[in-house]
Coordinates of C-alpha atoms and ligand atoms in Angstrom, one line a residue:
X1 CA 94.7 112.8 114.6
X2 CA 95.2 110.1 111.9
X3 CA 96.4 106.8 113.5
X4 CA 98.6 104.5 111.4
X5 CA 99.1 100.7 111.5
X6 CA 101.0 97.8 110.6
X7 CA 100.7 94.2 110.0
X8 CA 102.2 91.5 107.9
X9 CA 100.5 88.5 106.7
X10 CA 101.1 85.1 108.3
X11 CA 101.5 81.7 106.6
X12 CA 100.2 78.8 108.6
X13 CA 102.6 75.7 109.5
X14 CA 99.8 73.9 111.0
X15 CA 96.7 75.1 109.0
X16 CA 93.7 76.1 110.2
X17 CA 90.3 75.0 108.2
X18 CA 87.2 74.5 108.9
X19 CA 85.1 76.6 112.0
X20 CA 83.5 75.9 115.0
X21 CA 79.5 76.2 114.9
X22 CA 77.7 78.9 115.7
X23 CA 79.1 82.4 115.9
X24 CA 82.2 83.9 116.5
X25 CA 84.2 82.9 113.5
X26 CA 86.3 80.4 116.3
X27 CA 88.5 77.7 114.3
X28 CA 87.4 74.1 114.5
X29 CA 91.2 72.9 114.7
X30 CA 94.6 74.6 116.2
X31 CA 96.6 76.5 113.9
X32 CA 100.3 77.5 114.1
X33 CA 102.0 80.4 112.1
X34 CA 105.1 82.5 111.4
X35 CA 104.5 86.3 111.0
X36 CA 106.3 87.9 107.8
X37 CA 108.3 90.5 107.7
X38 CA 108.8 92.1 104.6
X39 CA 105.2 92.3 103.1
X40 CA 102.8 94.8 104.6
X41 CA 99.6 96.4 104.9
X42 CA 99.6 100.2 106.4
X43 CA 96.1 101.6 107.1
X44 CA 95.5 104.9 108.3
X45 CA 92.5 105.4 110.3
X46 CA 90.6 108.1 111.3
X47 CA 87.6 108.6 113.4
X48 CA 84.2 110.0 112.0
X49 CA 82.3 112.5 114.1
X50 CA 78.5 113.3 113.7
X51 CA 78.5 110.2 110.8
X52 CA 76.7 107.4 110.7
X53 CA 78.6 105.3 108.4
X54 CA 82.0 103.6 108.5
X55 CA 84.3 103.8 105.3
X56 CA 86.7 101.2 104.1
X57 CA 88.7 101.1 101.3
X58 CA 91.4 98.9 100.6
X59 CA 94.0 99.8 98.0
X60 CA 91.9 102.9 97.1
X61 CA 89.0 100.3 96.5
X62 CA 86.1 101.4 98.2
X63 CA 85.0 97.9 100.5
X64 CA 81.6 97.4 101.9
X65 CA 82.1 97.3 105.5
X66 CA 77.6 97.0 106.6
X67 CA 76.5 96.1 110.1
X68 CA 76.4 92.0 110.0
X69 CA 79.4 91.8 107.6
X70 CA 82.9 90.7 108.7
X71 CA 84.8 93.9 109.2
X72 CA 80.7 95.7 110.1
X73 CA 80.9 93.4 113.2
X74 CA 84.8 93.7 114.3
X75 CA 84.1 97.2 114.0
X76 CA 80.9 96.9 116.2
X77 CA 82.7 95.0 117.8
X78 CA 85.5 97.7 119.1
X79 CA 82.9 100.4 119.5
X80 CA 81.3 98.3 122.5
X81 CA 84.8 97.9 123.7
X82 CA 84.9 101.7 123.9
X83 CA 81.7 102.5 124.9
X84 CA 81.9 104.8 122.0
X85 CA 80.0 105.5 119.1
X86 CA 82.7 106.9 116.5
X87 CA 82.5 105.3 113.1
X88 CA 86.0 105.4 111.2
X89 CA 87.5 105.8 108.1
X90 CA 89.8 103.2 107.5
X91 CA 91.7 103.8 104.0
X92 CA 94.1 100.5 103.9
X93 CA 96.9 99.4 101.3
X94 CA 98.9 96.2 100.9
X95 CA 102.8 96.2 98.8
X96 CA 101.4 92.4 97.6
X97 CA 99.1 90.8 95.9
X98 CA 95.5 91.6 97.7
X99 CA 92.9 88.3 98.3
X100 CA 95.3 85.8 96.8
X101 CA 95.7 83.4 98.9
X102 CA 99.1 85.5 100.5
X103 CA 97.1 86.1 104.0
X104 CA 96.3 89.8 103.2
X105 CA 92.7 89.6 105.4
X106 CA 95.4 88.3 108.1
X107 CA 97.6 91.3 107.9
X108 CA 94.4 93.4 106.7
X109 CA 92.5 92.6 109.7
X110 CA 95.6 93.1 112.3
X111 CA 96.5 96.4 111.2
X112 CA 92.8 98.0 110.8
X113 CA 92.0 96.3 114.4
X114 CA 94.5 98.1 116.0
X115 CA 94.6 101.4 114.4
X116 CA 91.2 101.7 115.3
X117 CA 91.5 100.8 118.9
X118 CA 94.7 103.2 119.2
X119 CA 92.3 105.6 117.6
X120 CA 89.2 105.0 120.5
X121 CA 92.0 104.7 122.9
X122 CA 90.6 101.5 124.0
X123 CA 93.5 100.0 126.9
X124 CA 93.0 96.4 125.7
X125 CA 95.9 93.6 125.6
X126 CA 97.1 91.8 122.5
X127 CA 95.1 88.9 123.3
X128 CA 91.5 90.4 123.4
X129 CA 92.8 92.5 120.2
X130 CA 93.6 89.6 118.4
X131 CA 90.4 87.4 119.1
X132 CA 88.5 90.8 118.3
X133 CA 90.7 90.6 114.6
X134 CA 89.7 86.4 114.7
X135 CA 85.9 88.2 113.9
X136 CA 87.0 89.2 110.7
X137 CA 89.2 86.2 109.4
X138 CA 90.7 83.6 112.3
X139 CA 93.8 83.6 110.7
X140 CA 94.2 87.6 111.6
X141 CA 94.3 86.8 114.9
X142 CA 98.1 85.6 114.4
X143 CA 99.6 88.4 112.8
X144 CA 98.8 90.4 116.4
X145 CA 102.2 88.8 117.2
X146 CA 105.7 88.4 116.1
X147 CA 107.7 85.6 114.8
X148 CA 105.2 82.6 115.3
X149 CA 101.6 82.5 116.7
X150 CA 98.9 80.2 117.7
X151 CA 95.6 79.6 117.2
X152 CA 93.9 77.1 120.0
X153 CA 90.3 76.5 120.5
X154 CA 89.5 75.6 123.5
X155 CA 86.4 74.1 125.1
X156 CA 84.8 78.2 126.5
X157 CA 87.7 80.0 125.3
X158 CA 90.4 80.5 122.6
X159 CA 93.5 81.2 123.4
X160 CA 96.1 82.8 121.1
X161 CA 99.5 83.9 121.8
X162 CA 103.5 83.7 120.8
X163 CA 104.5 80.1 120.6
X164 CA 108.5 79.4 122.1
X165 CA 111.2 78.7 119.7
X166 CA 114.4 77.1 120.1
X167 CA 116.8 80.0 119.7
X168 CA 119.0 80.0 116.3
X169 CA 115.9 78.8 114.6
X170 CA 116.7 80.2 111.4
X171 CA 113.5 79.9 109.3
X172 CA 112.9 81.5 105.6
X173 CA 110.0 81.5 103.9
X174 CA 110.0 82.0 99.9
X175 CA 107.3 83.0 98.2
X176 CA 106.4 81.8 94.9
X177 CA 103.4 84.2 93.0
X178 CA 101.8 82.2 90.5
X179 CA 98.7 84.7 89.5
X180 CA 98.7 88.2 90.3
X181 CA 95.0 88.1 90.3
X182 CA 92.6 87.8 92.8
X183 CA 91.3 84.3 93.8
X184 CA 88.4 82.2 92.9
X185 CA 86.7 81.5 96.0
X186 CA 87.2 83.2 99.1
X187 CA 88.7 80.9 102.3
X188 CA 85.5 80.8 104.4
X189 CA 83.8 80.0 101.2
X190 CA 85.8 77.3 100.4
X191 CA 85.7 76.1 104.1
X192 CA 81.5 76.1 104.0
X193 CA 81.5 74.0 101.7
X194 CA 84.1 71.3 102.1
X195 CA 82.5 71.2 105.7
X196 CA 79.3 70.1 103.5
X197 CA 79.8 68.5 101.0
X198 CA 84.0 67.0 101.5
X199 CA 84.2 63.3 102.8
X200 CA 87.9 63.9 104.0
X201 CA 86.6 67.0 105.7
X202 CA 86.1 65.0 109.7
X203 CA 89.4 62.9 108.5
X204 CA 90.9 66.7 108.4
X205 CA 89.0 67.5 111.8
X206 CA 90.6 64.6 113.7
X207 CA 93.8 64.9 112.3
X208 CA 94.9 68.7 112.6
X209 CA 95.4 68.9 116.1
X210 CA 97.9 65.9 116.1
X211 CA 99.7 67.5 112.9
X212 CA 99.9 71.1 114.9
X213 CA 100.7 69.5 118.4
X214 CA 104.1 67.6 116.4
X215 CA 104.9 71.2 114.6
X216 CA 104.6 72.7 117.9
X217 CA 107.1 70.4 119.7
X218 CA 109.7 71.0 116.7
X219 CA 109.8 74.3 116.8
X220 CA 110.3 74.0 120.7
X221 CA 113.3 71.4 119.6
X222 CA 114.5 73.9 116.6
X223 CA 114.5 70.7 114.6
X224 CA 113.8 71.5 110.8
X225 CA 114.2 68.6 109.8
X226 CA 110.8 67.0 111.2
X227 CA 109.5 70.3 111.7
X228 CA 109.5 70.4 107.3
X229 CA 107.7 67.4 106.8
X230 CA 104.9 68.8 109.1
X231 CA 104.5 71.7 107.6
X232 CA 104.1 70.0 103.4
X233 CA 101.7 67.3 105.7
X234 CA 99.4 69.8 106.5
X235 CA 98.9 71.7 103.5
X236 CA 98.7 68.5 101.8
X237 CA 95.8 66.7 104.2
X238 CA 93.8 70.1 104.6
X239 CA 94.3 70.4 100.1
X240 CA 93.0 66.5 99.8
X241 CA 89.7 67.5 101.4
X242 CA 89.3 70.4 99.7
X243 CA 89.8 69.0 96.3
X244 CA 87.3 66.0 97.8
X245 CA 84.9 68.9 97.2
X246 CA 85.5 69.9 94.1
X247 CA 87.5 72.9 95.8
X248 CA 91.1 73.1 93.9
X249 CA 93.3 75.8 94.5
X250 CA 96.6 74.4 92.2
X251 CA 97.1 75.5 89.2
X252 CA 99.6 74.3 86.6
X253 CA 101.9 76.4 88.2
X254 CA 101.4 75.5 91.7
X255 CA 102.0 71.4 90.9
X256 CA 105.9 72.5 88.8
X257 CA 106.9 74.5 91.9
X258 CA 106.0 71.5 94.0
X259 CA 107.6 69.4 92.1
X260 CA 110.7 72.2 92.0
X261 CA 110.8 71.6 96.1
X262 CA 111.2 67.8 96.1
X263 CA 113.5 68.0 93.6
X264 CA 115.5 70.5 95.9
X265 CA 115.2 68.2 98.8
X266 CA 117.0 65.6 96.7
X267 CA 120.0 68.1 96.6
X268 CA 120.4 68.1 100.1
X269 CA 118.2 71.6 100.7
X270 CA 116.1 72.2 103.5
X271 CA 112.8 72.9 101.8
X272 CA 109.4 72.2 102.4
X273 CA 106.5 73.0 100.4
X274 CA 102.9 74.4 102.1
X275 CA 99.9 76.7 100.3
X276 CA 97.3 78.2 101.8
X277 CA 93.5 79.2 99.7
X278 CA 94.8 79.9 96.5
X279 CA 97.9 79.2 93.9
X280 CA 101.2 80.2 95.2
X281 CA 103.6 78.4 96.8
X282 CA 105.4 79.3 99.9
X283 CA 108.1 77.7 101.0
X284 CA 109.6 76.6 104.0
X285 CA 113.7 77.1 104.1
X286 CA 116.7 77.8 106.4
X287 CA 118.5 81.0 105.6
X288 CA 121.6 79.4 104.3
X289 CA 119.7 77.8 101.1
X290 CA 117.7 80.7 100.4
X291 CA 119.6 81.5 97.2
X292 CA 119.4 78.4 96.1
X293 CA 115.6 77.8 96.8
X294 CA 114.7 81.6 95.3
X295 CA 116.9 80.0 92.2
X296 CA 115.0 77.3 91.6
X297 CA 111.9 79.1 91.9
X298 CA 112.4 81.7 89.4
X299 CA 113.3 79.2 86.9
X300 CA 110.2 76.5 87.5
X301 CA 107.8 77.2 84.4
X302 CA 104.7 79.4 85.5
X303 CA 106.6 81.2 89.0
X304 CA 106.1 84.9 87.7
X305 CA 108.5 85.8 91.1
X306 CA 109.9 85.3 94.2
X307 CA 109.2 87.3 97.5
X308 CA 111.6 86.2 100.5
X309 CA 110.2 86.5 104.6
X310 CA 111.8 86.6 107.8
X311 CA 109.9 86.1 110.5
X312 CA 108.4 89.6 111.1
X313 CA 107.1 91.7 113.9
X314 CA 103.3 92.0 115.3
X315 CA 100.7 94.2 114.4
X316 CA 101.7 97.7 115.9
X317 CA 100.4 101.5 115.5
X318 CA 103.7 103.0 113.6
X319 CA 105.9 105.0 115.8
Ligands
DP6_1 C1 94.4 78.2 104.5 O1 91.2 83.3 107.9 O2 91.0 83.0 105.7 O3 94.9 80.6 105.3 O4 88.3 83.3 109.1 O5 87.0 82.0 107.1 O6 88.2 84.1 107.4 P1 88.1 83.4 107.7 O7 89.3 82.3 107.3 P2 91.2 82.9 107.5 O8 91.5 81.2 106.4 C2 93.1 80.8 106.4 C3 92.8 79.6 106.1 C4 94.1 79.3 105.4 C5 95.3 78.4 106.6 C6 95.7 79.3 107.4 O9 95.8 80.6 107.7 O10 95.8 78.5 108.9

């Protein structure tokens, strides 16, 4: 029987950028995100009896899932956990731009893991499954949880789970889409290059844990005025380390959207910008300011359209 799994991307308020040396795709720094309702990956999974190879399509295009690659490793880890030899046939679709800095790999791997685990009848906790998702894409581990989630590397283990927030936090994210095409350089490749060649990489690794801890505290206290500047600092510090290595995700429309966000703040509107491995700008705001933020972004040269998201559900099997 076909299993259908649903997951949403997430946007990091405190960014993950950089990996621990060695295997396992373990982040070098702690991160914290909001899961986005309204942007959805829908993934169908069937088990393939009697075949030797897994199959994966994303938006109808066949994707390689050879052993040793990201997806191949995730499939293999699921088989080992379930003590199964089964092969998977996975068909995934996104209702938002794929591989463009809108975290489609996060929702993609979260839905894939939840769907494949259900197809195998695997009995595992959400945390266990999230750590399998991390092997595919570390940010995916956070999309297993609703609302706010964190991924925290420790000395010997990695912790992943929900983050407590104060009642009444009415955070919204407005995404300013600036480009419909795929990004030039994947986050994995970008991270490698930056770790190897950026003179600011060590500074990022040293500073990111402080920003993460402060973001966590501000959310716990429901202190939006403290949260916003930290969200901007995390993204700008990450991109400063990237730019020093020639890894530039900014486009003219990105800078125009940042200027719009600063102007909104001058007008007393709660708006702070963040950005990932792509040119889109994600604006963290409050429910009551969404209309003003959308209007200002849509009037910004180069912004193609906006998407509005509230905190959303974690990855799940469709009932
Ligand atoms: C900028 O999770 O896509 O979005 O683990 O190599 O697949 P891999 O990287 P990925 O990186 C996400 C980077 C980011 C920040 C974040 O989501 O924390």
